[in-house]
Amino acid sequence: VHNRATTAIVKLEDLPTPSLILDRSRASRNVARLKSHLSRLKVPLRPHLKSSKSLELAQLLMSSPTGPATVSTVKEAEVLADAGVRDILYGVGIAPSKLLRIVALRRRGIDVIVVLDSYEQALAVVSACRDVRERIPVLIEIDSDGHRSGISPGDPQLVEIGRLLADGGAELRGVMTHAGGSYGRPGVEDLMAAAESERIAAVRCAEDLRQAGLSCDVVSVGSTPTAFFAKDLTGVTEVRAGVFVFLDLVMAGLGVCTPGDIALSVLATVIGRQEKKGWILVDAGWMAMSLDRGTEKQKTDYGFGLVCDVKGVPYPDLIVIDANQEHGILSIRSGGGSRSELPNLPVGSLVRILPNHACATAAQFDRYHVVNEISTEIVAVWPRFSGW
Amino acid sequence: VHNRATTAIVKLEDLPTPSLILDRSRASRNVARLKSHLSRLKVPLRPHLKSSKSLELAQLLMSSPTGPATVSTVKEAEVLADAGVRDILYGVGIAPSKLLRIVALRRRGIDVIVVLDSYEQALAVVSACRDVRERIPVLIEIDSDGHRSGISPGDPQLVEIGRLLADGGAELRGVMTHAGGSYGRPGVEDLMAAAESERIAAVRCAEDLRQAGLSCDVVSVGSTPTAFFAKDLTGVTEVRAGVFVFLDLVMAGLGVCTPGDIALSVLATVIGRQEKKGWILVDAGWMAMSLDRGTEKQKTDYGFGLVCDVKGVPYPDLIVIDANQEHGILSIRSGGGSRSELPNLPVGSLVRILPNHACATAAQFDRYHVVNEISTEIVAVWPRFSGW
């Protein structure tokens, strides 16, 4: 019996399961693909680091070691600031109680920008600016597709809020929107249309602010599907996207990528079979995969994930059909070709499972085990941060 | 501006959001309820600590500081062993590669028991027993309702595996089953029937082993619904359950409890409104609530959770209808009474959200903030462990 603690883990075969695996070759290709697309459109990327929550991945995604970056929690901003990032958009509508931590970061010289879509929030920001004698920069959130938050284009509140901020001592820096509705619009044509709607809403609201005599330097848009499929970004000053580094089965279902582009997977061990039912049991349940069922309403429902061999090559139509906390049940998906057979995977075999939603699956782990395509050698271990 | 790091957090109102809140009064009542029921049935509890993953909650659940306990990962066993627990059932089918860590724990004097349901696994255990000269104790898993893993009652494999273990130098300690199918059977009558099926399957398999001349001291059954609704546990030597300490909306939908019994909630802050749509936005999305949609197929669909005020009193029919990573959208549920109105919750208001599935929601956080019913004073902070 070897002592696990003193045996160096150098290959996937040595890892405890479940473990989170990042294919760096694929991740690098995904990043290069989006950067090259945006560079053709001449718009810089402000990557959203909520998907990856890793300092090493932040450096792969950002255009410089100091940013710019987008985050979804103040905690992410704090961790990134400690690591030297200086230009951070906190992309979730500001809660007044969070302004203290934002101000603390700004006093360390970090340019943290907040987002809001209500007069109440603007009042809280203005009040904080007065209290701390600090011009907090603000982007007003625009609702470009009705899916969540933001001010609708044409709503007179936009200019009212802008004026309150400008007059009240905040810095009105611009507008931002997120075409989250694009996740429900598969196909190249629809994604291109979603990207154009996103652009038009943001640019129109920026114009409305400028015509009211207010400044609006920043016009920030983005989601992974619209970032990849935008054809024209006239008037836009930056694009945000996060999951593009990993991609996932939901993105494949939308037509953004193929399963072969997905850079994230969960390593699992076979722990049983139910022959009569055509089931294989593994030790990766929802605690490892997350409970995301994002492909359920797509054309191909992958259950809780698509199963690959240890090198990342998919078994035809083998998916995780059900999951308990630490059990995954593998079977051939209904609708899979009749030629698809349950592979011969004895107890102890290793598999890798591609996730529906990379952000949710990655969040179940505290580190990435990094490999390069085909090889099962672990070339790095990258910690993840979490919490609020 | 106060420095948050040096200001003591003593009330819910001082917490960053989202945060995980545990109502200790409710948790204690839930634990007392199950213990009193099982004590009437004269069967001890081996609590499943996968739901709570906390040393403080372990002490509330276990009958003694040293156990017994059930766990779902080897990591849980290791953390509990470090804290003095000596009697631990690892309740997920054993992967051969995990036997090294099991043996390492046993050599520290911890009675770790493994579970298996295949000849292949039994061979691996027997081989490990030979290699390390250690009699690893084993429960054979029985399939009492077809929902996942285990050997079907009547399958001759049961005795074959039992014999292999006994002859090969392992310790055949007994059988175990988990009526996970009970989660799909709402109502008192059906849950009582599920409990009785679970008992009969386990007792019958124990008898089969004994009639073959094999020993079977342990007959272990359990799930939260069947543990609460078992009327007779003749032949059963221990009951396992985990989520009973928290309870949740899925358990309420099954008829196990009412929402007023649920001891776990997520504290969130209102960050916006979409008046025309009847939406309130909060800073608790799926990263805080988990993606569990366990009430979707129940009579009352609570979306991603039921919304309460800061003291834990539900707003009629106000639920989380949709969730993104860090955004929750609150609205009146369809099917809610027409008298249900969106409450007046301005930006900055605090709410508490009851989860669909407490195990999944708790797993999104690294600590519990402990309160006692009605009061918003934080009386303790209990860390959670995680990972594998």
mmCIF file of C-alpha atoms in Angstrom, chain A residues 1-2 4 15-19 50-51 53 72-73 75-76 78 90-98 100-101 103 107 117-118 120-121 128 131-132 141 143 145-152 155 178 269-274 276-277 279 281-283 286-288 290-293 296-297 322 324-327 329 345-348 357 359-361 363-366 384 387-388, chain B residues 1-2 4 15-19 50-51 53 72-73 75-76 78 90-98 100-101 103 107 117-118 120-121 128 131-132 141 143 145-152 155 178 269-274 276-277 279 281-283 286-288 290-293 296-297 322 324-327 329 345-348 357 359-361 363-366 384 387-388:
data_model
loop_
_atom_site.group_PDB
_atom_site.id
_atom_site.type_symbol
_atom_site.label_atom_id
_atom_site.label_comp_id
_atom_site.label_asym_id
_atom_site.label_seq_id
_atom_site.Cartn_x
_atom_site.Cartn_y
_atom_site.Cartn_z
ATOM 1 C CA VAL A 1 0.000 0.000 0.000
ATOM 2 C CA HIS A 2 1.398 3.338 -1.043
ATOM 3 C CA ARG A 4 -1.131 8.621 -1.083
ATOM 4 C CA LEU A 15 -6.139 11.469 -8.877
ATOM 5 C CA PRO A 16 -8.879 10.886 -6.332
ATOM 6 C CA THR A 17 -12.295 10.947 -8.014
ATOM 7 C CA PRO A 18 -14.278 12.977 -8.702
ATOM 8 C CA SER A 19 -11.753 15.642 -9.780
ATOM 9 C CA LYS A 50 -17.009 34.419 -12.637
ATOM 10 C CA SER A 51 -16.802 31.269 -14.762
ATOM 11 C CA LYS A 53 -12.430 32.077 -10.587
ATOM 12 C CA SER A 72 -19.910 38.685 -10.266
ATOM 13 C CA THR A 73 -19.113 39.056 -6.553
ATOM 14 C CA LYS A 75 -15.162 38.653 -3.147
ATOM 15 C CA GLU A 76 -13.897 38.014 -6.692
ATOM 16 C CA GLU A 78 -11.058 41.473 -3.644
ATOM 17 C CA TYR A 90 -18.591 44.398 -10.643
ATOM 18 C CA GLY A 91 -21.323 43.311 -13.032
ATOM 19 C CA VAL A 92 -24.239 42.589 -10.670
ATOM 20 C CA GLY A 93 -26.604 45.390 -9.619
ATOM 21 C CA ILE A 94 -25.113 47.053 -6.574
ATOM 22 C CA ALA A 95 -26.662 46.463 -3.139
ATOM 23 C CA PRO A 96 -26.199 49.571 -0.961
ATOM 24 C CA SER A 97 -24.613 47.454 1.794
ATOM 25 C CA LYS A 98 -21.827 46.425 -0.594
ATOM 26 C CA LEU A 100 -18.376 49.937 1.799
ATOM 27 C CA ARG A 101 -16.313 47.113 0.342
ATOM 28 C CA VAL A 103 -14.986 52.006 -1.546
ATOM 29 C CA ARG A 107 -9.042 53.486 -1.780
ATOM 30 C CA ASP A 117 -30.671 50.132 -12.886
ATOM 31 C CA SER A 118 -32.783 52.044 -10.342
ATOM 32 C CA GLU A 120 -32.915 53.943 -5.380
ATOM 33 C CA GLN A 121 -29.523 52.434 -6.120
ATOM 34 C CA ALA A 128 -21.867 57.033 -0.471
ATOM 35 C CA ASP A 131 -19.932 60.368 2.659
ATOM 36 C CA VAL A 132 -16.539 59.168 1.481
ATOM 37 C CA GLU A 141 -27.640 48.616 -16.839
ATOM 38 C CA ASP A 143 -32.388 45.635 -20.558
ATOM 39 C CA ASP A 145 -33.900 41.390 -24.193
ATOM 40 C CA GLY A 146 -36.241 41.325 -21.178
ATOM 41 C CA HIS A 147 -34.572 38.352 -19.546
ATOM 42 C CA ARG A 148 -33.610 39.842 -16.192
ATOM 43 C CA SER A 149 -32.592 43.337 -15.089
ATOM 44 C CA GLY A 150 -31.884 46.742 -16.600
ATOM 45 C CA ILE A 151 -33.713 49.796 -17.874
ATOM 46 C CA SER A 152 -35.628 49.397 -21.119
ATOM 47 C CA ASP A 155 -37.510 54.653 -20.581
ATOM 48 C CA HIS A 178 -26.044 41.395 -21.106
ATOM 49 C CA THR A 269 -14.547 6.148 -11.418
ATOM 50 C CA VAL A 270 -16.947 3.341 -12.314
ATOM 51 C CA ILE A 271 -18.331 1.832 -9.085
ATOM 52 C CA GLY A 272 -21.027 -0.530 -10.362
ATOM 53 C CA ARG A 273 -23.385 -1.732 -13.052
ATOM 54 C CA GLN A 274 -27.089 -2.559 -13.258
ATOM 55 C CA LYS A 276 -30.668 -5.369 -16.766
ATOM 56 C CA LYS A 277 -31.268 -1.639 -16.835
ATOM 57 C CA TRP A 279 -26.765 1.383 -16.306
ATOM 58 C CA LEU A 281 -22.696 3.773 -11.870
ATOM 59 C CA VAL A 282 -19.910 6.273 -11.238
ATOM 60 C CA ASP A 283 -18.752 8.261 -8.211
ATOM 61 C CA TRP A 286 -24.615 16.218 -8.668
ATOM 62 C CA MET A 287 -22.130 17.315 -6.023
ATOM 63 C CA ALA A 288 -19.483 17.009 -8.762
ATOM 64 C CA SER A 290 -23.817 20.440 -10.330
ATOM 65 C CA LEU A 291 -27.571 20.146 -10.791
ATOM 66 C CA ASP A 292 -27.550 22.138 -14.033
ATOM 67 C CA ARG A 293 -29.917 20.574 -16.597
ATOM 68 C CA GLU A 296 -32.972 19.550 -21.070
ATOM 69 C CA LYS A 297 -34.871 21.859 -23.404
ATOM 70 C CA ASP A 322 -29.535 10.694 -13.426
ATOM 71 C CA ASN A 324 -27.730 11.680 -6.688
ATOM 72 C CA GLN A 325 -25.358 13.483 -4.367
ATOM 73 C CA GLU A 326 -22.351 11.218 -5.010
ATOM 74 C CA HIS A 327 -23.742 8.767 -7.605
ATOM 75 C CA ILE A 329 -26.023 6.841 -13.467
ATOM 76 C CA LEU A 345 -16.254 -0.290 -18.440
ATOM 77 C CA PRO A 346 -15.439 -2.573 -15.513
ATOM 78 C CA VAL A 347 -15.483 -1.361 -11.911
ATOM 79 C CA GLY A 348 -12.491 0.916 -11.391
ATOM 80 C CA HIS A 357 -22.818 24.311 -17.789
ATOM 81 C CA CYS A 359 -19.619 27.701 -14.610
ATOM 82 C CA ALA A 360 -21.827 25.541 -12.387
ATOM 83 C CA THR A 361 -19.679 22.418 -12.587
ATOM 84 C CA ALA A 363 -17.979 25.879 -8.885
ATOM 85 C CA GLN A 364 -18.292 22.457 -7.234
ATOM 86 C CA PHE A 365 -14.480 22.122 -7.001
ATOM 87 C CA ASP A 366 -11.615 23.982 -5.350
ATOM 88 C CA ARG A 384 -10.215 28.149 -7.597
ATOM 89 C CA GLY A 387 -17.755 32.549 -1.784
ATOM 90 C CA TRP A 388 -18.922 36.114 -1.410
ATOM 91 C CA VAL B 1 -17.525 54.329 6.554
ATOM 92 C CA HIS B 2 -16.976 51.495 8.968
ATOM 93 C CA ARG B 4 -16.113 45.806 7.879
ATOM 94 C CA LEU B 15 -23.851 39.841 7.142
ATOM 95 C CA PRO B 16 -22.645 40.057 3.566
ATOM 96 C CA THR B 17 -25.208 38.545 1.209
ATOM 97 C CA PRO B 18 -25.824 35.877 0.152
ATOM 98 C CA SER B 19 -25.122 34.003 3.405
ATOM 99 C CA LYS B 50 -23.335 14.361 3.909
ATOM 100 C CA SER B 51 -26.173 16.887 4.255
ATOM 101 C CA LYS B 53 -20.794 18.437 6.676
ATOM 102 C CA SER B 72 -20.793 10.022 1.309
ATOM 103 C CA THR B 73 -17.102 10.731 0.633
ATOM 104 C CA LYS B 75 -12.928 13.112 2.722
ATOM 105 C CA GLU B 76 -15.894 13.338 5.109
ATOM 106 C CA GLU B 78 -11.155 11.704 7.171
ATOM 107 C CA TYR B 90 -18.875 5.077 3.866
ATOM 108 C CA GLY B 91 -22.218 4.691 2.148
ATOM 109 C CA VAL B 92 -21.281 4.955 -1.556
ATOM 110 C CA GLY B 93 -20.201 1.828 -3.468
ATOM 111 C CA ILE B 94 -16.469 1.452 -2.997
ATOM 112 C CA ALA B 95 -14.084 2.228 -5.875
ATOM 113 C CA PRO B 96 -11.001 -0.017 -5.655
ATOM 114 C CA SER B 97 -8.722 3.036 -5.790
ATOM 115 C CA LYS B 98 -10.297 4.355 -2.570
ATOM 116 C CA LEU B 100 -5.932 2.745 0.312
ATOM 117 C CA ARG B 101 -7.471 5.690 2.125
ATOM 118 C CA VAL B 103 -7.160 1.202 5.114
ATOM 119 C CA ARG B 107 -5.001 1.674 10.829
ATOM 120 C CA ASP B 117 -22.886 -4.552 -4.777
ATOM 121 C CA SER B 118 -20.697 -6.437 -7.260
ATOM 122 C CA GLU B 120 -15.699 -7.165 -8.944
ATOM 123 C CA GLN B 121 -15.755 -4.839 -5.945
ATOM 124 C CA ALA B 128 -6.790 -5.409 -0.366
ATOM 125 C CA ASP B 131 -2.321 -7.197 0.824
ATOM 126 C CA VAL B 132 -2.673 -5.251 4.044
ATOM 127 C CA GLU B 141 -25.941 -3.041 -0.836
ATOM 128 C CA ASP B 143 -31.721 -2.638 -4.230
ATOM 129 C CA ASP B 145 -36.798 0.006 -5.057
ATOM 130 C CA GLY B 146 -34.890 -0.056 -8.343
ATOM 131 C CA HIS B 147 -33.855 3.590 -8.145
ATOM 132 C CA ARG B 148 -30.082 3.267 -8.299
ATOM 133 C CA SER B 149 -27.634 0.623 -7.089
ATOM 134 C CA GLY B 150 -27.677 -2.621 -5.107
ATOM 135 C CA ILE B 151 -28.413 -6.311 -5.585
ATOM 136 C CA SER B 152 -32.055 -7.258 -6.101
ATOM 137 C CA ASP B 155 -30.496 -12.581 -6.854
ATOM 138 C CA HIS B 178 -31.551 3.209 0.742
ATOM 139 C CA THR B 269 -30.509 41.491 -0.509
ATOM 140 C CA VAL B 270 -32.977 43.132 -2.892
ATOM 141 C CA ILE B 271 -31.014 44.761 -5.734
ATOM 142 C CA GLY B 272 -33.768 45.806 -8.136
ATOM 143 C CA ARG B 273 -37.310 45.598 -9.453
ATOM 144 C CA GLN B 274 -38.939 45.122 -12.838
ATOM 145 C CA LYS B 276 -44.118 45.814 -15.253
ATOM 146 C CA LYS B 277 -43.188 42.161 -14.952
ATOM 147 C CA TRP B 279 -40.312 40.931 -10.492
ATOM 148 C CA LEU B 281 -34.283 40.998 -8.104
ATOM 149 C CA VAL B 282 -32.024 39.710 -5.318
ATOM 150 C CA ASP B 283 -28.322 38.902 -5.057
ATOM 151 C CA TRP B 286 -28.036 29.581 -8.393
ATOM 152 C CA MET B 287 -24.546 29.947 -6.976
ATOM 153 C CA ALA B 288 -26.238 30.480 -3.595
ATOM 154 C CA SER B 290 -27.928 25.586 -6.091
ATOM 155 C CA LEU B 291 -29.616 24.542 -9.316
ATOM 156 C CA ASP B 292 -31.875 22.014 -7.592
ATOM 157 C CA ARG B 293 -35.416 22.137 -9.013
ATOM 158 C CA GLU B 296 -40.707 21.142 -10.191
ATOM 159 C CA LYS B 297 -42.669 17.888 -10.444
ATOM 160 C CA ASP B 322 -35.642 32.076 -12.086
ATOM 161 C CA ASN B 324 -28.737 33.198 -12.929
ATOM 162 C CA GLN B 325 -25.323 32.803 -11.345
ATOM 163 C CA GLU B 326 -25.666 35.724 -8.899
ATOM 164 C CA HIS B 327 -29.195 36.972 -9.635
ATOM 165 C CA ILE B 329 -35.785 36.741 -9.774
ATOM 166 C CA LEU B 345 -39.384 45.371 -0.655
ATOM 167 C CA PRO B 346 -37.240 48.371 -1.576
ATOM 168 C CA VAL B 347 -33.641 48.016 -2.777
ATOM 169 C CA GLY B 348 -31.506 46.998 0.186
ATOM 170 C CA HIS B 357 -33.025 20.714 -1.426
ATOM 171 C CA CYS B 359 -28.089 19.297 0.919
ATOM 172 C CA ALA B 360 -27.509 21.067 -2.399
ATOM 173 C CA THR B 361 -27.986 24.599 -1.080
ATOM 174 C CA ALA B 363 -23.032 22.754 -0.282
ATOM 175 C CA GLN B 364 -22.744 26.159 -1.956
ATOM 176 C CA PHE B 365 -21.435 27.754 1.268
ATOM 177 C CA ASP B 366 -18.450 27.301 3.576
ATOM 178 C CA ARG B 384 -18.676 23.408 6.627
ATOM 179 C CA GLY B 387 -14.509 18.220 -1.450
ATOM 180 C CA TRP B 388 -13.366 14.650 -1.884
#
